[in-house]
Short mmCIF file of C-alpha atoms and ligand atoms in Angstrom, two decimals:
data_model
loop_
_atom_site.label_atom_id
_atom_site.label_comp_id
_atom_site.label_asym_id
_atom_site.label_seq_id
_atom_site.Cartn_x
_atom_site.Cartn_y
_atom_site.Cartn_z
CA MET K 1 0.96 -21.00 2.28
CA ASN K 2 -1.36 -21.93 4.84
CA GLN K 3 0.76 -20.82 7.66
CA ASN K 4 0.18 -17.16 6.26
CA LEU K 5 -3.35 -17.32 6.83
CA LYS K 6 -5.28 -15.84 9.88
CA PRO K 7 -7.70 -17.92 11.76
CA SER K 8 -10.65 -16.26 10.55
CA GLU K 9 -9.16 -16.70 6.90
CA ARG K 10 -8.89 -20.70 7.53
CA GLU K 11 -12.15 -20.92 8.74
CA ILE K 12 -13.79 -19.23 5.49
CA ILE K 13 -11.36 -21.45 3.58
CA LYS K 14 -12.84 -24.67 5.17
CA LEU K 15 -16.33 -23.39 5.15
CA VAL K 16 -16.04 -22.91 0.78
CA ASN K 17 -14.32 -26.40 0.62
CA PHE K 18 -17.21 -27.75 2.20
CA PHE K 19 -19.70 -26.08 0.23
CA ARG K 20 -17.90 -26.59 -2.83
CA LYS K 21 -17.94 -30.87 -2.12
CA ARG K 22 -21.47 -30.46 -1.24
CA ALA K 23 -22.58 -28.81 -4.34
CA GLU K 24 -20.45 -30.86 -6.57
CA LYS K 25 -22.34 -34.06 -4.96
CA LEU K 26 -25.89 -32.37 -5.64
CA VAL K 27 -25.00 -31.60 -8.82
CA LEU K 28 -23.94 -34.99 -9.57
CA GLU K 29 -26.98 -36.54 -7.92
CA GLY K 30 -29.22 -34.15 -9.87
CA LYS K 31 -30.24 -32.07 -7.07
CA LEU K 32 -28.46 -28.97 -7.89
CA SER K 33 -28.68 -27.23 -11.11
CA ALA K 34 -25.30 -26.97 -12.81
CA GLU K 35 -25.51 -22.90 -13.00
CA HIS K 36 -24.84 -23.20 -9.04
CA GLU K 37 -21.29 -24.60 -10.24
CA GLN K 38 -20.85 -20.84 -11.19
CA VAL K 39 -20.94 -19.99 -7.19
CA SER K 40 -17.88 -22.53 -7.03
CA ILE K 41 -15.95 -21.10 -9.24
CA ALA K 42 -16.62 -17.58 -7.28
CA CYS K 43 -15.75 -19.38 -4.52
CA GLU K 44 -12.49 -20.65 -6.04
CA LYS K 45 -11.17 -16.78 -7.00
CA LEU K 46 -12.08 -15.47 -3.91
CA VAL K 47 -9.86 -18.32 -2.00
CA ASN K 48 -7.18 -17.71 -5.00
CA LYS K 49 -7.31 -13.90 -3.68
CA LEU K 50 -7.44 -14.79 -0.12
CA TYR K 51 -3.78 -16.66 -0.33
CA THR K 52 -2.51 -13.81 -2.55
CA HIS K 53 -3.77 -11.22 0.02
CA ALA K 54 -2.11 -13.36 2.98
CA GLY K 55 1.09 -14.05 0.95
CA ASN K 56 1.31 -10.20 0.34
CA ARG K 57 0.90 -9.57 3.99
CA SER K 58 3.69 -11.65 5.21
CA ASP K 59 6.18 -10.43 2.56
CA VAL K 60 5.26 -6.61 3.83
CA LEU K 61 5.29 -7.52 7.49
CA GLU K 62 8.65 -9.60 7.37
CA ARG K 63 10.16 -6.47 5.75
CA ARG K 64 8.62 -4.12 8.21
CA ARG K 65 10.49 -6.48 10.84
CA VAL K 66 13.62 -6.29 9.15
CA LEU K 67 13.27 -2.82 9.29
CA GLU K 68 12.44 -2.19 12.67
CA GLY K 69 15.76 -4.16 13.55
CA ILE K 70 18.24 -2.38 11.24
CA ILE K 71 18.96 0.05 14.23
CA LYS K 72 21.83 -1.47 16.44
CA ASP K 73 22.59 0.73 19.33
CA ASN K 74 25.85 -0.82 20.13
CA ALA K 75 25.38 -0.43 23.96
CA SER K 76 28.01 -1.06 26.17
CA CYS K 77 28.00 -0.82 30.51
CA PRO K 78 28.95 2.69 31.32
CA LYS K 79 30.62 1.20 34.50
CA CYS K 80 32.81 -1.60 32.88
CA GLY K 81 33.20 -0.64 29.07
CA LYS K 82 31.56 -4.31 28.02
CA ASN K 83 28.90 -5.59 26.57
CA THR K 84 29.30 -8.93 27.15
CA HIS K 85 27.37 -9.13 30.34
CA ILE K 86 24.20 -6.60 29.04
CA LYS K 87 20.65 -7.84 28.96
CA HIS K 88 18.12 -5.67 27.59
CA ILE K 89 15.47 -5.09 29.73
CA GLY K 90 12.94 -2.61 28.55
CA SER K 91 13.14 0.93 26.52
CA GLU K 92 12.40 4.78 27.18
CA LYS K 93 11.35 7.45 25.74
CA HIS K 94 14.09 10.51 25.61
CA GLU K 95 12.48 14.04 26.43
CA GLN K 96 13.14 14.52 22.65
CA GLY K 97 10.88 12.01 21.80
CA TRP K 98 13.16 9.03 20.76
CA SER K 99 12.68 5.82 22.31
CA ARG K 100 16.34 4.27 23.67
CA ASN K 101 17.02 0.90 25.30
CA LYS K 102 17.56 -0.12 28.75
CA TYR K 103 20.08 -2.68 29.86
CA LYS K 104 20.91 -4.27 32.65
CA CYS K 105 24.65 -5.13 33.17
CA ARG K 106 24.64 -8.78 35.09
CA ARG K 107 28.30 -8.30 36.10
CA CYS K 108 27.89 -4.70 37.35
CA ASN K 109 24.54 -4.85 38.61
CA ILE K 110 23.37 -1.78 36.96
CA GLU K 111 20.56 -0.76 35.19
CA PHE K 112 21.35 1.97 32.34
CA LEU K 113 19.57 3.59 29.63
CA TRP K 114 21.63 3.99 26.29
CA ASN K 115 20.99 7.35 24.73
CA ARG K 116 20.58 6.13 21.10
CA PRO K 117 17.38 5.44 19.07
CA ASN K 118 16.53 2.02 18.93
CA ASN K 119 14.36 2.18 15.75
CA PRO K 120 14.61 3.69 12.43
CA TRP K 121 11.65 6.22 12.72
CA ASP K 122 13.31 7.70 15.84
CA MET K 123 16.31 7.64 14.37
CA VAL K 124 15.26 10.42 12.18
CA ILE K 125 14.11 12.33 14.79
CA PHE K 126 17.60 11.93 16.49
CA ILE K 127 19.67 12.77 13.41
CA ASN K 128 17.43 15.89 12.81
CA HIS K 129 17.74 17.21 16.60
CA PHE K 130 21.55 16.68 15.89
CA ILE K 131 21.59 18.61 12.72
CA GLU K 132 19.76 21.30 14.30
CA LYS K 133 22.57 21.37 17.50
CA LEU K 134 25.24 21.56 15.05
CA GLU K 135 23.93 24.46 12.71
CA THR K 136 23.04 26.41 15.79
CA GLY K 137 26.57 26.11 16.93
CA LEU K 138 27.79 27.37 13.10
CA LEU K 139 25.90 30.60 13.91
CA ASP K 140 28.52 31.51 16.41
CA VAL K 141 30.53 34.13 15.22
CA ASN K 142 33.85 33.42 17.24
CA ILE K 143 33.52 29.65 16.59
CA ASP K 144 36.64 27.45 16.21
CA PRO K 145 37.77 27.39 12.39
CA GLU K 146 38.57 23.75 13.06
CA LEU K 147 35.39 23.08 14.71
CA LYS K 148 33.42 24.54 12.18
CA GLN K 149 34.98 22.34 9.74
CA GLN K 150 34.08 19.26 11.71
CA SER K 151 30.45 20.69 12.20
CA GLU K 152 29.85 21.14 8.64
CA GLY K 153 31.28 17.85 7.72
CA MET K 154 28.96 15.76 10.07
CA ILE K 155 26.24 17.87 9.08
CA LEU K 156 26.55 16.84 5.76
CA GLN K 157 26.71 13.08 6.52
CA MET K 158 23.83 13.10 8.80
CA LYS K 159 21.74 14.47 5.73
CA ASP K 160 23.43 12.11 3.90
CA SER K 161 22.04 9.41 6.29
CA LEU K 162 18.79 10.94 6.16
CA ASP K 163 18.62 10.74 2.37
CA LYS K 164 19.32 6.96 2.53
CA LEU K 165 16.74 6.27 5.51
CA LEU K 166 13.94 8.50 4.50
CA PRO K 167 12.80 6.48 1.26
CA ILE K 168 13.29 3.31 2.80
CA ILE K 169 10.88 4.21 5.69
CA GLU K 170 8.45 5.59 3.27
CA THR K 171 8.20 2.64 1.33
CA SER K 172 7.41 0.88 4.38
CA ASP K 173 4.92 3.38 5.72
CA THR K 174 3.19 3.25 2.30
CA GLU K 175 3.23 -0.63 2.28
CA LEU K 176 1.87 -0.74 5.49
CA ARG K 177 -1.08 1.33 4.88
CA GLU K 178 -1.89 0.20 1.87
CA LEU K 179 -1.98 -3.30 3.40
CA ASN K 180 -4.27 -2.35 6.09
CA GLU K 181 -6.51 -0.86 3.52
CA ARG K 182 -6.94 -4.00 2.02
CA GLU K 183 -7.09 -5.70 5.06
CA THR K 184 -10.43 -4.26 5.96
CA GLU K 185 -11.75 -4.53 2.44
CA MET K 186 -10.83 -8.66 2.58
CA ALA K 187 -12.58 -8.59 6.04
CA LYS K 188 -15.54 -7.30 4.76
CA MET K 189 -15.51 -9.54 1.64
CA LEU K 190 -15.21 -12.76 4.13
CA HIS K 191 -17.82 -11.39 6.45
CA ASP K 192 -20.30 -11.50 3.25
CA LEU K 193 -19.10 -14.55 1.81
CA LYS K 194 -19.19 -16.05 5.20
CA ASN K 195 -23.21 -14.97 5.49
CA TYR K 196 -23.80 -16.20 2.08
CA LEU K 197 -22.47 -19.48 2.30
CA LEU K 198 -24.38 -20.20 5.47
CA ILE K 199 -27.59 -19.26 3.70
CA GLU K 200 -26.75 -21.30 0.77
CA LYS K 201 -25.72 -24.15 3.18
CA ILE K 202 -29.26 -24.07 4.65
CA LYS K 203 -30.68 -24.05 0.78
CA MET K 204 -28.53 -27.34 0.09
CA ASP K 205 -30.02 -28.99 3.42
CA SER K 206 -33.45 -28.59 2.06
CA TRP K 207 -32.90 -29.84 -1.53
CA ASP K 208 -30.64 -32.46 0.04
CA ALA K 209 -33.73 -33.63 2.02
CA GLN K 210 -35.69 -33.98 -1.08
CA PRO K 211 -35.90 -36.97 -3.20
CA GLY K 212 -33.66 -36.90 -6.40
CA ALA K 213 -34.64 -35.58 -9.46
CA ASN K 214 -33.51 -38.90 -11.34
ZN1 LIG G 301 28.99 -3.45 33.39
#
């Protein structure tokens, strides 16, 4: 559970734990009234909330990572036709807007761009571009009937792919947007809590310096 936390979150949990131990000790020594225990309870709730948030963030980002990787471009070297010696060396944007992978074939010693999108978001642009191209082709009154049938079949297939891909992308984008909103809220809450605890710590230091009530 702990590994899901950001350093700033770990820091606040340390601070909360320190504060709680200190408060418990002071209550036992009669230097702090029992109502201060309420602060400890509130802190515990916040820490639990933080763990839930961190676990959720880790799940969302993991699903995002999986989605980013679903597009396999099956690249092969244009010279030797094999994929056994190719190495991914980067990516470059196509003029139509999709990002594609750049490879090097260590066998042929050439670099090449593989003209397929390398992520699901750009796959949508890519598919739409091809549907548009095919539909333009269909407008030609002299189109060969066989080609017409082929194009229509491909359009249906591509639209079907889009229907499957779009909801997955949308879900992930919504999840990420919501996560970012919660991140902002959580960061503000932790910031306030940290300031509060630091002030309480100073107060406790002064109480601790006083002789005990008993
Ligand atoms: Zn090659």
